[in-house]
PDB file of C-alpha atoms in Angstrom:
ATOM      1  CA  MET A1419     117.115  35.700 -77.609  1.00  0.00           C
ATOM      2  CA  SER A1420     115.938  34.250 -80.930  1.00  0.00           C
ATOM      3  CA  THR A1421     112.992  31.899 -81.215  1.00  0.00           C
ATOM      4  CA  HIS A1422     115.280  29.164 -82.518  1.00  0.00           C
ATOM      5  CA  SER A1423     117.644  29.508 -79.557  1.00  0.00           C
ATOM      6  CA  PHE A1424     114.745  29.540 -77.090  1.00  0.00           C
ATOM      7  CA  ARG A1425     113.281  26.401 -78.665  1.00  0.00           C
ATOM      8  CA  SER A1426     116.535  24.452 -78.780  1.00  0.00           C
ATOM      9  CA  LYS A1427     117.368  25.174 -75.133  1.00  0.00           C
ATOM     10  CA  ARG A1428     113.984  24.804 -73.491  1.00  0.00           C
ATOM     11  CA  ALA A1429     111.614  22.738 -75.651  1.00  0.00           C
ATOM     12  CA  THR A1430     112.630  19.517 -73.879  1.00  0.00           C
ATOM     13  CA  ILE A1431     111.374  20.689 -70.471  1.00  0.00           C
ATOM     14  CA  ARG A1432     109.059  17.982 -69.118  1.00  0.00           C
ATOM     15  CA  GLY A1433     106.686  17.736 -66.201  1.00  0.00           C
ATOM     16  CA  SER A1434     103.023  17.481 -65.272  1.00  0.00           C
ATOM     17  CA  ILE A1435     100.301  19.857 -64.117  1.00  0.00           C
ATOM     18  CA  PRO A1436      97.434  19.060 -61.713  1.00  0.00           C
ATOM     19  CA  SER A1437      94.124  19.132 -63.569  1.00  0.00           C
ATOM     20  CA  LYS A1438      90.463  19.606 -62.755  1.00  0.00           C
ATOM     21  CA  LYS A1439      89.318  19.171 -66.356  1.00  0.00           C
ATOM     22  CA  SER A1440      91.226  16.132 -67.572  1.00  0.00           C
ATOM     23  CA  ALA A1441      90.500  12.494 -66.795  1.00  0.00           C
ATOM     24  CA  ARG A1442      94.113  12.327 -65.655  1.00  0.00           C
ATOM     25  CA  ARG A1443      94.751  13.903 -62.262  1.00  0.00           C
ATOM     26  CA  MET A1444      98.158  15.009 -63.526  1.00  0.00           C
ATOM     27  CA  VAL A1445      98.525  16.055 -67.169  1.00  0.00           C
ATOM     28  CA  PRO A1446     102.027  15.466 -68.583  1.00  0.00           C
ATOM     29  CA  TYR A1447     103.702  17.900 -70.954  1.00  0.00           C
ATOM     30  CA  ALA A1448     106.904  18.050 -72.982  1.00  0.00           C
ATOM     31  CA  GLY A1449     107.930  21.587 -73.907  1.00  0.00           C
ATOM     32  CA  LEU A1450     106.919  25.090 -72.915  1.00  0.00           C
ATOM     33  CA  LEU A1451     104.165  25.494 -75.519  1.00  0.00           C
ATOM     34  CA  LYS A1452     102.240  22.483 -74.241  1.00  0.00           C
ATOM     35  CA  ARG A1453     102.686  23.577 -70.639  1.00  0.00           C
ATOM     36  CA  ALA A1454     101.348  27.045 -71.424  1.00  0.00           C
ATOM     37  CA  TYR A1455      98.370  25.670 -73.335  1.00  0.00           C
ATOM     38  CA  ILE A1456      97.433  23.367 -70.440  1.00  0.00           C
ATOM     39  CA  TYR A1457      97.343  26.357 -68.090  1.00  0.00           C
ATOM     40  CA  LEU A1458      95.012  28.161 -70.499  1.00  0.00           C
ATOM     41  CA  LEU A1459      92.739  25.123 -70.833  1.00  0.00           C
ATOM     42  CA  GLU A1460      92.482  24.810 -67.063  1.00  0.00           C
ATOM     43  CA  HIS A1461      91.624  28.515 -66.730  1.00  0.00           C
ATOM     44  CA  ASP A1462      89.205  28.998 -69.637  1.00  0.00           C
ATOM     45  CA  PRO A1463      85.577  28.593 -68.442  1.00  0.00           C
ATOM     46  CA  SER A1464      84.438  27.691 -71.967  1.00  0.00           C
ATOM     47  CA  VAL A1465      86.507  24.470 -71.816  1.00  0.00           C
ATOM     48  CA  LEU A1466      84.538  21.539 -70.387  1.00  0.00           C
ATOM     49  CA  SER A1467      87.308  18.945 -70.582  1.00  0.00           C
ATOM     50  CA  TYR A1468      90.387  17.952 -72.543  1.00  0.00           C
ATOM     51  CA  GLU A1469      92.720  15.033 -73.202  1.00  0.00           C
ATOM     52  CA  ALA A1470      96.449  15.120 -73.778  1.00  0.00           C
ATOM     53  CA  GLN A1471      97.594  12.842 -76.631  1.00  0.00           C
ATOM     54  CA  PRO A1472      94.070  11.453 -77.027  1.00  0.00           C
ATOM     55  CA  PHE A1473      94.761   8.929 -79.838  1.00  0.00           C
ATOM     56  CA  SER A1474      96.988   8.238 -82.836  1.00  0.00           C
ATOM     57  CA  LEU A1475      96.086   8.694 -86.509  1.00  0.00           C
ATOM     58  CA  SER A1476      97.434   6.587 -89.332  1.00  0.00           C
ATOM     59  CA  TYR A1477      98.261   8.245 -92.657  1.00  0.00           C
ATOM     60  CA  GLN A1478     100.186   7.327 -95.782  1.00  0.00           C
ATOM     61  CA  VAL A1479     103.536   8.855 -96.740  1.00  0.00           C
ATOM     62  CA  GLY A1480     104.617   7.477-100.080  1.00  0.00           C
ATOM     63  CA  THR A1481     104.581   3.713 -99.679  1.00  0.00           C
ATOM     64  CA  ARG A1482     104.664   3.611 -95.879  1.00  0.00           C
ATOM     65  CA  ILE A1483     102.094   4.134 -93.124  1.00  0.00           C
ATOM     66  CA  ALA A1484     102.966   6.753 -90.513  1.00  0.00           C
ATOM     67  CA  GLN A1485     101.428   7.581 -87.137  1.00  0.00           C
ATOM     68  CA  TYR A1486     100.569  10.973 -85.703  1.00  0.00           C
ATOM     69  CA  THR A1487      99.276  11.757 -82.185  1.00  0.00           C
ATOM     70  CA  PRO A1488      97.639  15.190 -81.696  1.00  0.00           C
ATOM     71  CA  ASP A1489      98.720  17.033 -78.576  1.00  0.00           C
ATOM     72  CA  PHE A1490      95.196  17.701 -77.269  1.00  0.00           C
ATOM     73  CA  ARG A1491      91.518  17.034 -77.849  1.00  0.00           C
ATOM     74  CA  VAL A1492      89.411  19.814 -76.324  1.00  0.00           C
ATOM     75  CA  ILE A1493      85.692  19.699 -75.509  1.00  0.00           C
ATOM     76  CA  TRP A1494      84.018  23.118 -75.388  1.00  0.00           C
ATOM     77  CA  LYS A1495      80.713  24.317 -73.962  1.00  0.00           C
ATOM     78  CA  GLN A1496      79.423  25.947 -77.140  1.00  0.00           C
ATOM     79  CA  GLU A1497      81.837  24.923 -79.882  1.00  0.00           C
ATOM     80  CA  ARG A1498      82.705  21.744 -81.728  1.00  0.00           C
ATOM     81  CA  PRO A1499      85.410  19.504 -80.260  1.00  0.00           C
ATOM     82  CA  ARG A1500      88.893  20.461 -81.408  1.00  0.00           C
ATOM     83  CA  LEU A1501      92.155  18.664 -82.062  1.00  0.00           C
ATOM     84  CA  VAL A1502      95.127  20.846 -81.190  1.00  0.00           C
ATOM     85  CA  SER A1503      98.771  20.583 -82.146  1.00  0.00           C
ATOM     86  CA  CYS A1504     101.512  22.702 -80.557  1.00  0.00           C
ATOM     87  CA  ALA A1505     104.571  23.641 -82.620  1.00  0.00           C
ATOM     88  CA  TYR A1506     107.076  26.463 -82.830  1.00  0.00           C
ATOM     89  CA  GLN A1507     106.677  28.878 -85.707  1.00  0.00           C
ATOM     90  CA  ALA A1508     110.007  27.822 -87.177  1.00  0.00           C
ATOM     91  CA  CYS A1509     108.760  24.243 -87.573  1.00  0.00           C
ATOM     92  CA  ILE A1510     105.324  24.733 -89.121  1.00  0.00           C
ATOM     93  CA  SER A1511     106.524  24.575 -92.730  1.00  0.00           C
ATOM     94  CA  GLU A1512     108.474  21.312 -92.322  1.00  0.00           C
ATOM     95  CA  ARG A1513     107.253  18.643 -94.723  1.00  0.00           C
ATOM     96  CA  SER A1514     106.727  16.023 -92.016  1.00  0.00           C
ATOM     97  CA  SER A1515     104.671  18.432 -89.938  1.00  0.00           C
ATOM     98  CA  LEU A1516     102.497  19.434 -92.876  1.00  0.00           C
ATOM     99  CA  ALA A1517     101.714  15.775 -93.571  1.00  0.00           C
ATOM    100  CA  GLN A1518     100.725  15.203 -89.936  1.00  0.00           C
ATOM    101  CA  TRP A1519      98.446  18.218 -89.797  1.00  0.00           C
ATOM    102  CA  THR A1520      96.832  17.352 -93.102  1.00  0.00           C
ATOM    103  CA  ALA A1521      95.996  13.921 -91.666  1.00  0.00           C
ATOM    104  CA  ALA A1522      94.559  15.583 -88.552  1.00  0.00           C
ATOM    105  CA  GLN A1523      92.463  17.993 -90.624  1.00  0.00           C
ATOM    106  CA  LEU A1524      91.067  15.140 -92.732  1.00  0.00           C
ATOM    107  CA  TRP A1525      90.137  13.219 -89.582  1.00  0.00           C
ATOM    108  CA  CYS A1526      88.440  16.325 -88.153  1.00  0.00           C
ATOM    109  CA  ALA A1527      86.412  16.845 -91.333  1.00  0.00           C
ATOM    110  CA  GLN A1528      85.130  13.268 -91.070  1.00  0.00           C
ATOM    111  CA  HIS A1529      84.334  13.421 -87.329  1.00  0.00           C
ATOM    112  CA  GLU A1530      82.796  16.901 -86.865  1.00  0.00           C
ATOM    113  CA  HIS A1531      85.847  18.319 -85.118  1.00  0.00           C
ATOM    114  CA  ASP A1532      87.893  21.456 -85.732  1.00  0.00           C
ATOM    115  CA  PHE A1533      91.674  21.635 -85.920  1.00  0.00           C
ATOM    116  CA  ALA A1534      93.932  24.316 -84.398  1.00  0.00           C
ATOM    117  CA  LEU A1535      97.660  24.901 -84.504  1.00  0.00           C
ATOM    118  CA  VAL A1536      99.157  26.629 -81.439  1.00  0.00           C
ATOM    119  CA  THR A1537     102.502  28.411 -81.799  1.00  0.00           C
ATOM    120  CA  GLU A1538     104.392  30.934 -79.686  1.00  0.00           C
ATOM    121  CA  GLU A1539     102.737  33.622 -81.827  1.00  0.00           C
ATOM    122  CA  THR A1540      99.186  32.487 -81.080  1.00  0.00           C
ATOM    123  CA  LEU A1541     100.028  32.418 -77.361  1.00  0.00           C
ATOM    124  CA  ARG A1542     101.599  35.883 -77.354  1.00  0.00           C
ATOM    125  CA  PRO A1543      98.304  37.726 -76.559  1.00  0.00           C
ATOM    126  CA  HIS A1544      98.046  35.531 -73.416  1.00  0.00           C
ATOM    127  CA  HIS A1545     101.545  36.378 -72.141  1.00  0.00           C
ATOM    128  CA  ALA A1546     100.555  38.299 -68.996  1.00  0.00           C
ATOM    129  CA  LEU A1547      97.779  35.832 -68.177  1.00  0.00           C
ATOM    130  CA  LEU A1548     100.165  32.885 -68.469  1.00  0.00           C
ATOM    131  CA  ILE A1549     102.707  34.467 -66.130  1.00  0.00           C
ATOM    132  CA  ASN A1550      99.943  34.913 -63.553  1.00  0.00           C
ATOM    133  CA  LEU A1551      98.530  31.415 -63.987  1.00  0.00           C
ATOM    134  CA  GLU A1552     101.915  29.770 -63.592  1.00  0.00           C
ATOM    135  CA  MET A1553     102.486  31.678 -60.362  1.00  0.00           C
ATOM    136  CA  LEU A1554      98.984  31.005 -59.006  1.00  0.00           C
ATOM    137  CA  ALA A1555      99.148  27.315 -59.877  1.00  0.00           C
ATOM    138  CA  VAL A1556     101.914  26.858 -57.304  1.00  0.00           C
ATOM    139  CA  HIS A1557      99.337  27.658 -54.606  1.00  0.00           C
ATOM    140  CA  SER A1558      96.224  26.207 -56.240  1.00  0.00           C
ATOM    141  CA  PHE A1559      96.427  22.676 -54.879  1.00  0.00           C
ATOM    142  CA  SER A1560      97.830  23.435 -51.439  1.00  0.00           C
ATOM    143  CA  PRO A1561      95.589  21.904 -48.741  1.00  0.00           C
ATOM    144  CA  VAL A1562      93.484  24.481 -46.876  1.00  0.00           C
ATOM    145  CA  PRO A1563      92.136  23.534 -43.419  1.00  0.00           C
ATOM    146  CA  PRO A1564      88.355  24.165 -43.290  1.00  0.00           C
ATOM    147  CA  GLN A1565      88.644  26.418 -40.239  1.00  0.00           C
ATOM    148  CA  THR A1566      91.276  28.550 -41.998  1.00  0.00           C
ATOM    149  CA  TYR A1567      89.119  28.840 -45.105  1.00  0.00           C
ATOM    150  CA  ASP A1568      86.033  29.799 -43.079  1.00  0.00           C
ATOM    151  CA  TYR A1569      87.967  32.412 -41.101  1.00  0.00           C
ATOM    152  CA  VAL A1570      89.378  34.089 -44.218  1.00  0.00           C
ATOM    153  CA  ILE A1571      86.077  34.011 -46.120  1.00  0.00           C
ATOM    154  CA  LYS A1572      84.310  35.584 -43.132  1.00  0.00           C
ATOM    155  CA  VAL A1573      86.837  38.420 -43.143  1.00  0.00           C
ATOM    156  CA  ILE A1574      86.588  38.831 -46.926  1.00  0.00           C
ATOM    157  CA  SER A1575      82.788  39.008 -46.838  1.00  0.00           C
ATOM    158  CA  SER A1576      82.967  41.818 -44.277  1.00  0.00           C
ATOM    159  CA  ILE A1577      85.057  44.047 -46.570  1.00  0.00           C
ATOM    160  CA  ASP A1578      83.048  46.629 -48.485  1.00  0.00           C
ATOM    161  CA  GLY A1579      84.486  46.919 -51.984  1.00  0.00           C
ATOM    162  CA  PRO A1580      87.821  45.941 -53.557  1.00  0.00           C
ATOM    163  CA  PHE A1581      90.856  45.213 -51.388  1.00  0.00           C
ATOM    164  CA  SER A1582      94.504  44.355 -51.895  1.00  0.00           C
ATOM    165  CA  PRO A1583      96.222  41.150 -50.761  1.00  0.00           C
ATOM    166  CA  THR A1584      98.214  43.255 -48.276  1.00  0.00           C
ATOM    167  CA  GLU A1585      94.995  44.580 -46.734  1.00  0.00           C
ATOM    168  CA  LEU A1586      93.651  41.056 -46.270  1.00  0.00           C
ATOM    169  CA  VAL A1587      96.865  39.980 -44.538  1.00  0.00           C
ATOM    170  CA  GLN A1588      96.452  42.883 -42.141  1.00  0.00           C
ATOM    171  CA  ARG A1589      92.836  41.884 -41.450  1.00  0.00           C
ATOM    172  CA  THR A1590      93.707  38.237 -40.643  1.00  0.00           C
ATOM    173  CA  PRO A1591      96.112  38.490 -37.668  1.00  0.00           C
ATOM    174  CA  GLN A1592      95.325  34.939 -36.534  1.00  0.00           C
ATOM    175  CA  LEU A1593      97.219  33.585 -39.544  1.00  0.00           C
ATOM    176  CA  HIS A1594     100.857  33.853 -40.554  1.00  0.00           C
ATOM    177  CA  ALA A1595     101.251  36.333 -43.424  1.00  0.00           C
ATOM    178  CA  PHE A1596     102.699  33.664 -45.724  1.00  0.00           C
ATOM    179  CA  GLN A1597      99.719  31.377 -45.039  1.00  0.00           C
ATOM    180  CA  THR A1598      97.253  34.124 -45.908  1.00  0.00           C
ATOM    181  CA  LYS A1599      99.178  35.050 -49.032  1.00  0.00           C
ATOM    182  CA  SER A1600      99.152  31.462 -50.281  1.00  0.00           C
ATOM    183  CA  LEU A1601      95.421  31.154 -49.582  1.00  0.00           C
ATOM    184  CA  ILE A1602      94.735  34.409 -51.452  1.00  0.00           C
ATOM    185  CA  TRP A1603      96.445  33.119 -54.600  1.00  0.00           C
ATOM    186  CA  ASN A1604      94.652  29.785 -54.135  1.00  0.00           C
ATOM    187  CA  LEU A1605      91.288  31.584 -54.091  1.00  0.00           C
ATOM    188  CA  VAL A1606      92.217  33.694 -57.118  1.00  0.00           C
ATOM    189  CA  TYR A1607      93.166  30.600 -59.112  1.00  0.00           C
ATOM    190  CA  ARG A1608      89.886  28.917 -58.133  1.00  0.00           C
ATOM    191  CA  GLY A1609      87.841  31.986 -59.077  1.00  0.00           C
ATOM    192  CA  GLU A1610      86.559  32.768 -55.586  1.00  0.00           C
ATOM    193  CA  LEU A1611      88.506  36.006 -55.548  1.00  0.00           C
ATOM    194  CA  LEU A1612      88.224  37.998 -58.753  1.00  0.00           C
ATOM    195  CA  THR A1613      90.769  40.264 -60.391  1.00  0.00           C
ATOM    196  CA  ASP A1614      92.004  41.126 -63.858  1.00  0.00           C
ATOM    197  CA  LEU A1615      94.415  38.300 -64.612  1.00  0.00           C
ATOM    198  CA  THR A1616      95.456  39.913 -67.886  1.00  0.00           C
ATOM    199  CA  GLN A1617      97.381  42.453 -65.768  1.00  0.00           C
ATOM    200  CA  PRO A1618     100.472  41.669 -63.624  1.00  0.00           C
ATOM    201  CA  LEU A1619      99.613  40.606 -60.078  1.00  0.00           C
ATOM    202  CA  HIS A1620     101.128  42.639 -57.267  1.00  0.00           C
ATOM    203  CA  PHE A1621     100.668  41.943 -53.579  1.00  0.00           C
ATOM    204  CA  HIS A1622     100.284  45.631 -52.652  1.00  0.00           C
ATOM    205  CA  THR A1623      98.356  47.079 -55.610  1.00  0.00           C
ATOM    206  CA  THR A1624      96.224  44.295 -57.147  1.00  0.00           C
ATOM    207  CA  ALA A1625      92.525  44.923 -56.521  1.00  0.00           C
ATOM    208  CA  LEU A1626      90.563  41.832 -55.434  1.00  0.00           C
ATOM    209  CA  ILE A1627      86.807  41.332 -55.269  1.00  0.00           C
ATOM    210  CA  TRP A1628      85.035  38.430 -53.603  1.00  0.00           C
ATOM    211  CA  LYS A1629      82.781  36.690 -56.112  1.00  0.00           C
ATOM    212  CA  GLY A1630      79.896  36.988 -53.653  1.00  0.00           C
ATOM    213  CA  THR A1631      79.942  40.778 -54.037  1.00  0.00           C
ATOM    214  CA  GLN A1632      80.971  41.102 -57.674  1.00  0.00           C
ATOM    215  CA  SER A1633      79.194  44.053 -59.284  1.00  0.00           C
ATOM    216  CA  THR A1634      81.057  44.471 -62.559  1.00  0.00           C
ATOM    217  CA  PRO A1635      82.131  41.805 -65.087  1.00  0.00           C
ATOM    218  CA  GLN A1636      85.809  40.967 -65.280  1.00  0.00           C
ATOM    219  CA  PRO A1637      87.628  41.602 -68.593  1.00  0.00           C
ATOM    220  CA  SER A1638      87.855  38.568 -70.835  1.00  0.00           C
ATOM    221  CA  PRO A1639      91.252  37.341 -72.066  1.00  0.00           C
ATOM    222  CA  PRO A1640      91.845  36.923 -75.822  1.00  0.00           C
ATOM    223  CA  GLU A1641      90.035  33.938 -77.323  1.00  0.00           C
ATOM    224  CA  LEU A1642      91.794  30.645 -76.764  1.00  0.00           C
ATOM    225  CA  PRO A1643      93.052  28.930 -79.936  1.00  0.00           C
TER     226      PRO A1643
END
């Protein structure tokens, strides 16, 4: 399927994603690029916070004044704040887009910010990670009874070395298998269970490590734009 066809059929997808880093409890998105970038912002530990559509900029086009609203403003731990715009590769050379991004770059230069453009090409190195994050996010905000959490963590802490999700299900007979599975993905999303999220997750073969017994650093995903 061509990029143009993909964009025309799916760019209007809308929704919202629960957030732990935005002032909004639910962050709205319009289009697959924005949705993917929100997942990466939520996952990246170097991101302190972010805003979707933080403010509008005024800029001149001929004799009229136009408005442009960046898609995100991102606050990092060790980098300057960044304005981010999401656009498909086929659209980046359009005259109207170039004028908007020039206005954003000028604002950034005056306010000690950086500017980044996110396309499907810049997200391509994160493909496997994004598939995992979208799956894990389904389980990430499911309520977990304290007694269930304590029971599972006690079992996890008794395991010496890596284990698979299937093994943990077998070691928690007091819970329904589906309940344990959902809690496992919840703990992975929250970073309490560690695994290489740049590789496809599999219930039988994925190796998990409890953060309390981590002995080796996890591989880092490609740098976030």
